[in-house]
Each structure stands twice: as C-alpha cells, then as structure tokens.
C-alpha cells in the first residue's frame, strides 16, 4: 500500500474539509436564524469568486483590493436577497421558502452562464508556485493559505457568536423569535445579517477555491457536496458543521485512495459521503451534534 499517497490525501482531505466546514457554517447560520435551508449556497460561492475575478482581470485591481470589494459586494447582495425575495415570504410555509431558494439557485446559475460564460478562468498567480514540506510531502502555498483562511473564518465565527452583541442577538433569535422580539431584538435585522454574513463567507470560500483550482460555474456543486457535512454534523450546530466538513473531506480522499488501490469502481470519491450520510441519518437522524427535537403528539 502506498503510504505516502495515503498521507498526502489525508492532508488534502483535512484542508478541503475545513473549507467544506466554512461553507457548511453558512448553511447552519441561515438555518439557525430563519429555519430555512438555502439551496442557493453554492451559487453564492461561485458569484463571489466571479466578482473577485472580474475586479482582478477586467478592472486590473490588486488582488487584495479586489477581494475586499468582492466581499463588500456579496454582503450587500445577501442583504438584498433577504429583503427583496425572502422577507415577503415571512409567515409562509417553510417548503415555499425552500422552493424559492431552489429557484434562486437556478436563476443565478443561468445569469452567471450568460454574464461570465461556461469556461473556467484562472486568477493570476497570487502566491506563486512555492511549496512547503510537511512530513516530507510538498504542499502548495495556495492550499496552506486556504487552510489559514478557513481557520481565521472559524475563529471569527466563534468570537462573533460568543462575545459580540449581534452574535448574541442571533443566538437569541435562533432559540425563540418571540422571546427575542420581547427583548427588543429586531428579527428582520437578524435575518438580513444572517444572509449577509452567509454571502460574505461564501465569497471567501469561493475565492479560495478559485485560487486553488479555477473559477467556473461548476464550483456550485460544492453546495451539494457540503450538504452531507451539514447533516452529519447537525443542521443547527456550528461546531458540527466544521467537524462534519472535515469528516466529509477525509472520506472523499480516503475513498479515492482505496478505490484506486483496491476496488477500482471509479466513483467512490463522489458517492462515499452520501453513503455515510444515509448511515448517520439511520443512527442519529439529527446528526452527530444536532439538537434532538422532541414533540408531543
């Protein structure tokens, strides 16, 4: 057995898994605040990457400035989506709101195909082609930067929810909207803030993926690939989203390794996370860290 390849794939799995965890936190953030699953999350990620690429390649802005502008754009975009599209649906059945997010996903995909085309585009080399040796293996600087950015975003999430005033307001709203309103918290502002933060973090993840690979509309599949991480960790658990992301990232790479070494099926990399999702749901329907919801019938 090729132990060097296994070690390399496990490192890649952890790095990619942490990035999955960042995107999974966006799902959890919106669900905890609004009880809605955003199926357009993958398109948010792609749009942020395309906007940053546009500022860099078309406007010739430095990458850091383009990155800041893209994050600002996506923050405003998230607020507008919540205010214009979703706020009028407050009080409607949850399935109606979910269907709207699916429609938003299809609309954004078509719009990005029209504006940016179907071909993949690369950012100019930001970190160069340097590699760093970890345990005798060479890891590209772009992968390490994605790891650092993922950890920074997770740290900011923890501080925001644990210590900031707005984070406490979001936690209170997630616990009980009526109680939050009685305490003077504007639930509408909390909803808008949740979508803004989700769009902002999706932009960061999209740009990182664009730097590592390339920017293309196919990156939207990340939204579907991350969904097992959300369910495995627990739909209402931020910590579970991170751990679920790492689990799915490792599973993908381990499935690729064992498929290439032994099974030779050819699609284990794609389907393994969904097999694990089914098993987890059979054992713990609320996920590894999700809150067990008990109702009296």
Tab-separated table of C-alpha atoms in Angstrom:
chain	number	residue	atom	x	y	z
A	1	UNK	CA	0.000	0.000	0.000
A	2	UNK	CA	1.279	3.477	-0.932
A	3	UNK	CA	1.548	5.138	2.481
A	4	UNK	CA	2.987	8.378	1.094
A	5	UNK	CA	-0.048	8.804	-1.168
A	6	UNK	CA	-2.387	7.993	1.724
A	7	UNK	CA	-0.729	10.624	3.915
A	8	UNK	CA	-0.882	13.183	1.103
A	9	UNK	CA	-4.577	12.527	0.515
A	10	UNK	CA	-5.336	12.760	4.229
A	11	UNK	CA	-3.663	16.187	4.412
A	12	UNK	CA	-5.604	17.283	1.347
A	13	UNK	CA	-8.772	15.912	2.946
A	14	UNK	CA	-8.250	17.961	6.117
A	15	UNK	CA	-7.544	21.156	4.168
A	16	UNK	CA	-10.518	20.692	1.834
A	17	UNK	CA	-12.652	19.509	4.745
A	18	UNK	CA	-12.018	22.709	6.688
A	19	UNK	CA	-13.108	24.666	3.619
A	20	UNK	CA	-16.226	22.493	3.459
A	21	UNK	CA	-16.750	23.334	7.121
A	22	UNK	CA	-16.662	27.052	6.319
A	23	UNK	CA	-19.379	26.638	3.670
A	24	UNK	CA	-21.349	24.328	5.972
A	25	UNK	CA	-21.345	27.058	8.634
A	26	UNK	CA	-23.191	29.284	6.144
A	27	UNK	CA	-25.944	26.669	5.861
A	28	UNK	CA	-26.158	26.384	9.637
A	29	UNK	CA	-26.103	30.155	10.170
A	30	UNK	CA	-29.138	30.714	7.941
A	31	UNK	CA	-30.967	27.672	9.290
A	32	UNK	CA	-30.428	28.613	12.923
A	33	UNK	CA	-31.653	32.158	12.324
A	34	UNK	CA	-34.502	31.613	9.859
A	35	UNK	CA	-35.228	27.840	9.859
A	36	UNK	CA	-34.586	27.868	6.095
A	37	UNK	CA	-32.126	25.688	4.159
A	38	UNK	CA	-30.504	27.817	1.446
A	39	UNK	CA	-30.083	25.632	-1.627
A	40	UNK	CA	-28.518	28.569	-3.487
A	41	UNK	CA	-25.436	28.492	-1.234
A	42	UNK	CA	-23.242	27.019	-3.959
A	43	UNK	CA	-24.239	29.818	-6.348
A	44	UNK	CA	-23.369	32.420	-3.685
A	45	UNK	CA	-19.904	30.875	-3.555
A	46	UNK	CA	-19.472	30.973	-7.339
A	47	UNK	CA	-20.766	34.540	-7.655
A	48	UNK	CA	-18.267	35.788	-5.069
A	49	UNK	CA	-15.416	34.099	-6.950
A	50	UNK	CA	-16.558	35.532	-10.301
A	51	UNK	CA	-16.895	39.076	-8.905
A	52	UNK	CA	-13.373	38.956	-7.436
A	53	UNK	CA	-12.024	37.562	-10.724
A	54	UNK	CA	-13.792	40.355	-12.642
A	55	UNK	CA	-12.218	43.060	-10.464
A	56	UNK	CA	-8.760	41.498	-10.868
A	57	UNK	CA	-8.823	40.671	-14.577
A	58	UNK	CA	-11.113	43.330	-16.057
A	59	UNK	CA	-10.515	46.297	-13.762
A	60	UNK	CA	-6.872	45.345	-13.117
A	61	UNK	CA	-7.206	45.875	-9.371
A	62	UNK	CA	-4.669	44.373	-6.948
A	63	UNK	CA	-5.892	41.047	-5.623
A	64	UNK	CA	-6.302	42.210	-2.007
A	65	UNK	CA	-8.379	45.237	-3.044
A	66	UNK	CA	-10.469	43.121	-5.420
A	67	UNK	CA	-11.028	40.591	-2.626
A	68	UNK	CA	-12.284	43.356	-0.289
A	69	UNK	CA	-14.597	44.775	-2.976
A	70	UNK	CA	-15.967	41.286	-3.732
A	71	UNK	CA	-16.719	40.684	-0.048
A	72	UNK	CA	-18.472	44.068	0.177
A	73	UNK	CA	-20.491	43.275	-2.959
A	74	UNK	CA	-21.584	39.876	-1.646
A	75	UNK	CA	-22.530	41.324	1.736
A	76	UNK	CA	-24.869	43.809	0.037
A	77	UNK	CA	-26.132	41.068	-2.273
A	78	UNK	CA	-27.018	38.849	0.677
A	79	UNK	CA	-28.954	41.671	2.347
A	80	UNK	CA	-30.854	42.432	-0.870
A	81	UNK	CA	-31.773	38.769	-1.380
A	82	UNK	CA	-33.217	38.589	2.111
A	83	UNK	CA	-35.050	41.917	1.904
A	84	UNK	CA	-36.420	41.702	-1.645
A	85	UNK	CA	-37.015	37.973	-2.149
A	86	UNK	CA	-37.351	36.300	1.237
A	87	UNK	CA	-38.756	38.911	3.605
A	88	UNK	CA	-42.155	38.979	1.834
A	89	UNK	CA	-42.377	35.218	2.485
A	90	UNK	CA	-42.240	35.542	6.286
A	91	UNK	CA	-45.128	33.518	7.694
A	92	UNK	CA	-45.430	31.321	4.606
A	93	UNK	CA	-44.872	27.524	4.818
A	94	UNK	CA	-41.185	26.589	5.024
A	95	UNK	CA	-41.432	24.443	1.888
A	96	UNK	CA	-42.429	27.561	-0.078
A	97	UNK	CA	-39.326	29.414	1.092
A	98	UNK	CA	-37.096	26.423	0.298
A	99	UNK	CA	-38.556	26.232	-3.210
A	100	UNK	CA	-37.753	29.929	-3.640
A	101	UNK	CA	-34.096	29.279	-2.754
A	102	UNK	CA	-34.032	26.472	-5.338
A	103	UNK	CA	-35.480	28.853	-7.917
A	104	UNK	CA	-32.898	31.460	-6.914
A	105	UNK	CA	-30.177	28.846	-7.457
A	106	UNK	CA	-31.408	28.096	-10.992
A	107	UNK	CA	-31.761	31.798	-11.823
A	108	UNK	CA	-28.261	32.655	-10.544
A	109	UNK	CA	-26.734	29.728	-12.453
A	110	UNK	CA	-28.361	30.886	-15.695
A	111	UNK	CA	-27.372	34.507	-15.084
A	112	UNK	CA	-23.727	33.614	-14.406
A	113	UNK	CA	-23.629	31.439	-17.533
A	114	UNK	CA	-24.868	34.428	-19.530
A	115	UNK	CA	-22.544	37.024	-17.963
A	116	UNK	CA	-19.342	35.044	-17.415
A	117	UNK	CA	-19.720	32.117	-19.814
A	118	UNK	CA	-19.235	28.410	-19.242
A	119	UNK	CA	-15.445	28.197	-19.460
A	120	UNK	CA	-13.155	28.059	-16.437
A	121	UNK	CA	-10.948	31.077	-15.755
A	122	UNK	CA	-7.874	31.305	-13.567
A	123	UNK	CA	-6.703	34.034	-11.255
A	124	UNK	CA	-3.211	35.362	-11.858
A	125	UNK	CA	-0.653	33.687	-9.613
A	126	UNK	CA	-1.126	35.271	-6.185
A	127	UNK	CA	1.034	33.031	-4.008
A	128	UNK	CA	3.353	31.737	-6.719
A	129	UNK	CA	4.202	28.085	-7.214
A	130	UNK	CA	6.169	27.685	-3.991
A	131	UNK	CA	5.637	24.568	-1.926
A	132	UNK	CA	6.240	23.848	1.750
A	133	UNK	CA	7.415	20.493	3.049
A	134	UNK	CA	5.133	18.860	5.657
A	135	UNK	CA	6.269	15.480	6.884
A	136	UNK	CA	8.361	15.060	3.760
A	137	UNK	CA	5.453	15.932	1.445
A	138	UNK	CA	5.312	19.086	-0.677
A	139	UNK	CA	2.138	21.148	-0.162
A	140	UNK	CA	1.365	24.146	-2.377
A	141	UNK	CA	1.250	27.553	-0.719
A	142	UNK	CA	-2.284	28.142	-2.039
A	143	UNK	CA	-3.537	25.116	-0.118
A	144	UNK	CA	-1.867	26.322	3.067
A	145	UNK	CA	-3.367	29.788	2.637
A	146	UNK	CA	-6.800	28.217	2.228
A	147	UNK	CA	-6.173	26.364	5.491
A	148	UNK	CA	-5.193	29.597	7.262
A	149	UNK	CA	-8.210	31.484	5.889
A	150	UNK	CA	-10.545	28.663	6.945
A	151	UNK	CA	-9.185	28.709	10.497
A	152	UNK	CA	-9.410	32.517	10.656
A	153	UNK	CA	-13.050	32.480	9.496
A	154	UNK	CA	-13.898	29.805	12.061
A	155	UNK	CA	-12.214	31.815	14.804
A	156	UNK	CA	-14.156	34.935	13.816
A	157	UNK	CA	-17.391	32.948	13.804
A	158	UNK	CA	-16.673	31.704	17.327
A	159	UNK	CA	-15.872	35.189	18.628
A	160	UNK	CA	-18.885	36.738	16.877
A	161	UNK	CA	-21.406	34.288	18.310
A	162	UNK	CA	-19.832	34.029	21.756
A	163	UNK	CA	-18.985	37.625	22.627
A	164	UNK	CA	-20.465	40.170	20.210
A	165	UNK	CA	-23.815	41.872	20.788
A	166	UNK	CA	-25.120	40.960	17.337
A	167	UNK	CA	-23.988	37.371	17.721
A	168	UNK	CA	-25.924	37.069	20.976
A	169	UNK	CA	-28.958	38.597	19.230
A	170	UNK	CA	-28.711	35.959	16.503
A	171	UNK	CA	-28.430	33.183	19.073
A	172	UNK	CA	-31.477	34.512	20.896
A	173	UNK	CA	-33.437	34.706	17.643
A	174	UNK	CA	-32.430	31.172	16.742
A	175	UNK	CA	-33.625	29.962	20.148
A	176	UNK	CA	-37.019	31.683	20.042
A	177	UNK	CA	-38.084	34.525	17.767
A	178	UNK	CA	-40.933	35.698	20.009
A	179	UNK	CA	-38.701	35.851	23.069
A	180	UNK	CA	-36.072	37.738	21.053
A	181	UNK	CA	-38.671	40.307	19.947
A	182	UNK	CA	-39.831	40.765	23.531
A	183	UNK	CA	-36.233	41.642	24.433
A	184	UNK	CA	-36.153	44.395	21.790
A	185	UNK	CA	-34.255	42.443	19.124
A	186	UNK	CA	-35.226	43.208	15.528
A	187	UNK	CA	-35.799	39.799	13.992
A	188	UNK	CA	-35.838	41.300	10.480
A	189	UNK	CA	-32.383	42.790	11.031
A	190	UNK	CA	-31.119	39.463	12.352
A	191	UNK	CA	-32.428	37.679	9.245
A	192	UNK	CA	-30.740	40.230	6.970
A	193	UNK	CA	-27.497	39.928	8.955
A	194	UNK	CA	-27.537	36.136	8.690
A	195	UNK	CA	-27.862	36.248	4.899
A	196	UNK	CA	-25.220	38.978	4.644
A	197	UNK	CA	-22.685	37.000	6.694
A	198	UNK	CA	-23.517	33.818	4.782
A	199	UNK	CA	-22.925	35.551	1.437
A	200	UNK	CA	-19.697	37.129	2.730
A	201	UNK	CA	-18.255	33.834	3.973
A	202	UNK	CA	-19.345	32.090	0.767
A	203	UNK	CA	-17.386	34.719	-1.163
A	204	UNK	CA	-14.251	33.935	0.857
A	205	UNK	CA	-14.644	30.205	0.221
A	206	UNK	CA	-15.316	30.777	-3.480
A	207	UNK	CA	-12.229	32.932	-3.966
A	208	UNK	CA	-10.062	30.390	-2.133
A	209	UNK	CA	-11.380	27.574	-4.339
A	210	UNK	CA	-10.842	29.763	-7.398
A	211	UNK	CA	-7.227	30.317	-6.399
A	212	UNK	CA	-6.599	26.632	-5.775
A	213	UNK	CA	-8.388	25.374	-8.896
A	214	UNK	CA	-10.108	27.828	-11.255
A	215	UNK	CA	-13.283	29.890	-11.297
A	216	UNK	CA	-16.149	28.192	-13.088
A	217	UNK	CA	-19.870	27.706	-12.615
A	218	UNK	CA	-19.216	24.062	-11.797
A	219	UNK	CA	-17.960	25.169	-8.374
A	220	UNK	CA	-21.627	25.476	-7.401
A	221	UNK	CA	-21.603	21.702	-6.887
A	222	UNK	CA	-19.781	22.449	-3.623
A	223	UNK	CA	-23.156	23.490	-2.210
A	224	UNK	CA	-24.453	19.949	-2.779
A	225	UNK	CA	-21.224	18.263	-1.660
A	226	UNK	CA	-21.255	20.227	1.589
A	227	UNK	CA	-24.835	19.292	2.409
A	228	UNK	CA	-23.827	15.844	3.781
A	229	UNK	CA	-21.371	17.650	6.072
A	230	UNK	CA	-24.198	19.822	7.379
A	231	UNK	CA	-26.465	16.842	8.040
A	232	UNK	CA	-23.696	14.708	9.544
A	233	UNK	CA	-22.636	17.457	11.940
A	234	UNK	CA	-26.162	18.586	12.759
A	235	UNK	CA	-28.228	21.168	10.931
A	236	UNK	CA	-28.223	23.566	13.879
A	237	UNK	CA	-24.650	23.107	15.139
A	238	UNK	CA	-21.784	25.393	14.092
A	239	UNK	CA	-19.220	23.049	15.663
A	240	UNK	CA	-20.920	20.112	13.985
A	241	UNK	CA	-20.663	21.869	10.614
A	242	UNK	CA	-16.885	22.185	10.991
A	243	UNK	CA	-16.397	18.604	12.173
A	244	UNK	CA	-18.802	17.325	9.513
A	245	UNK	CA	-16.834	19.207	6.850
A	246	UNK	CA	-13.564	17.604	7.959
A	247	UNK	CA	-15.208	14.166	8.061
A	248	UNK	CA	-16.546	14.549	4.513
A	249	UNK	CA	-13.225	15.924	3.233
A	250	UNK	CA	-11.344	12.959	4.702
A	251	UNK	CA	-13.941	10.473	3.460
A	252	UNK	CA	-13.693	11.774	-0.096
A	253	UNK	CA	-9.935	11.435	-0.199
A	254	UNK	CA	-9.847	8.073	1.606
A	255	UNK	CA	-12.499	6.762	-0.803
A	256	UNK	CA	-10.366	7.947	-3.721
A	257	UNK	CA	-7.328	6.178	-2.262
A	258	UNK	CA	-8.972	2.817	-1.547
A	259	UNK	CA	-10.864	2.898	-4.827
A	260	UNK	CA	-7.638	3.494	-6.739
A	261	UNK	CA	-5.674	0.908	-4.755
A	262	UNK	CA	-8.198	-1.904	-4.329
A	263	UNK	CA	-11.784	-1.513	-5.544
A	264	UNK	CA	-11.396	0.227	-8.948
A	265	UNK	CA	-15.080	1.188	-9.042
A	266	UNK	CA	-14.391	4.682	-10.293
A	267	UNK	CA	-16.953	6.848	-8.478
A	268	UNK	CA	-16.290	6.243	-4.787
A	269	UNK	CA	-14.945	9.791	-4.377
A	270	UNK	CA	-18.351	11.206	-5.300
A	271	UNK	CA	-20.752	8.808	-3.609
A	272	UNK	CA	-18.935	7.879	-0.366
A	273	UNK	CA	-20.109	10.989	1.572
A	274	UNK	CA	-23.741	10.247	0.670
A	275	UNK	CA	-23.437	6.640	1.846
A	276	UNK	CA	-22.132	7.938	5.163
A	277	UNK	CA	-24.974	10.477	5.228
A	278	UNK	CA	-27.540	7.681	4.932
A	279	UNK	CA	-25.869	5.655	7.691
A	280	UNK	CA	-25.671	8.652	10.044
A	281	UNK	CA	-29.331	9.504	9.439
A	282	UNK	CA	-30.311	5.917	10.246
A	283	UNK	CA	-28.438	6.029	13.554
A	284	UNK	CA	-28.767	9.703	14.555
A	285	UNK	CA	-31.401	11.493	12.441
A	286	UNK	CA	-30.467	14.858	13.993
A	287	UNK	CA	-26.739	14.488	13.217
A	288	UNK	CA	-23.727	13.982	15.446
A	289	UNK	CA	-24.067	17.331	17.225
A	290	UNK	CA	-27.579	18.435	16.288
A	291	UNK	CA	-30.239	19.174	18.879
A	292	UNK	CA	-32.725	16.359	19.408
A	293	UNK	CA	-36.181	17.769	18.745
A	294	UNK	CA	-38.861	16.111	20.879
A	295	UNK	CA	-42.511	16.886	20.148
A	296	UNK	CA	-45.628	15.731	21.924
A	297	UNK	CA	-48.166	14.243	19.535
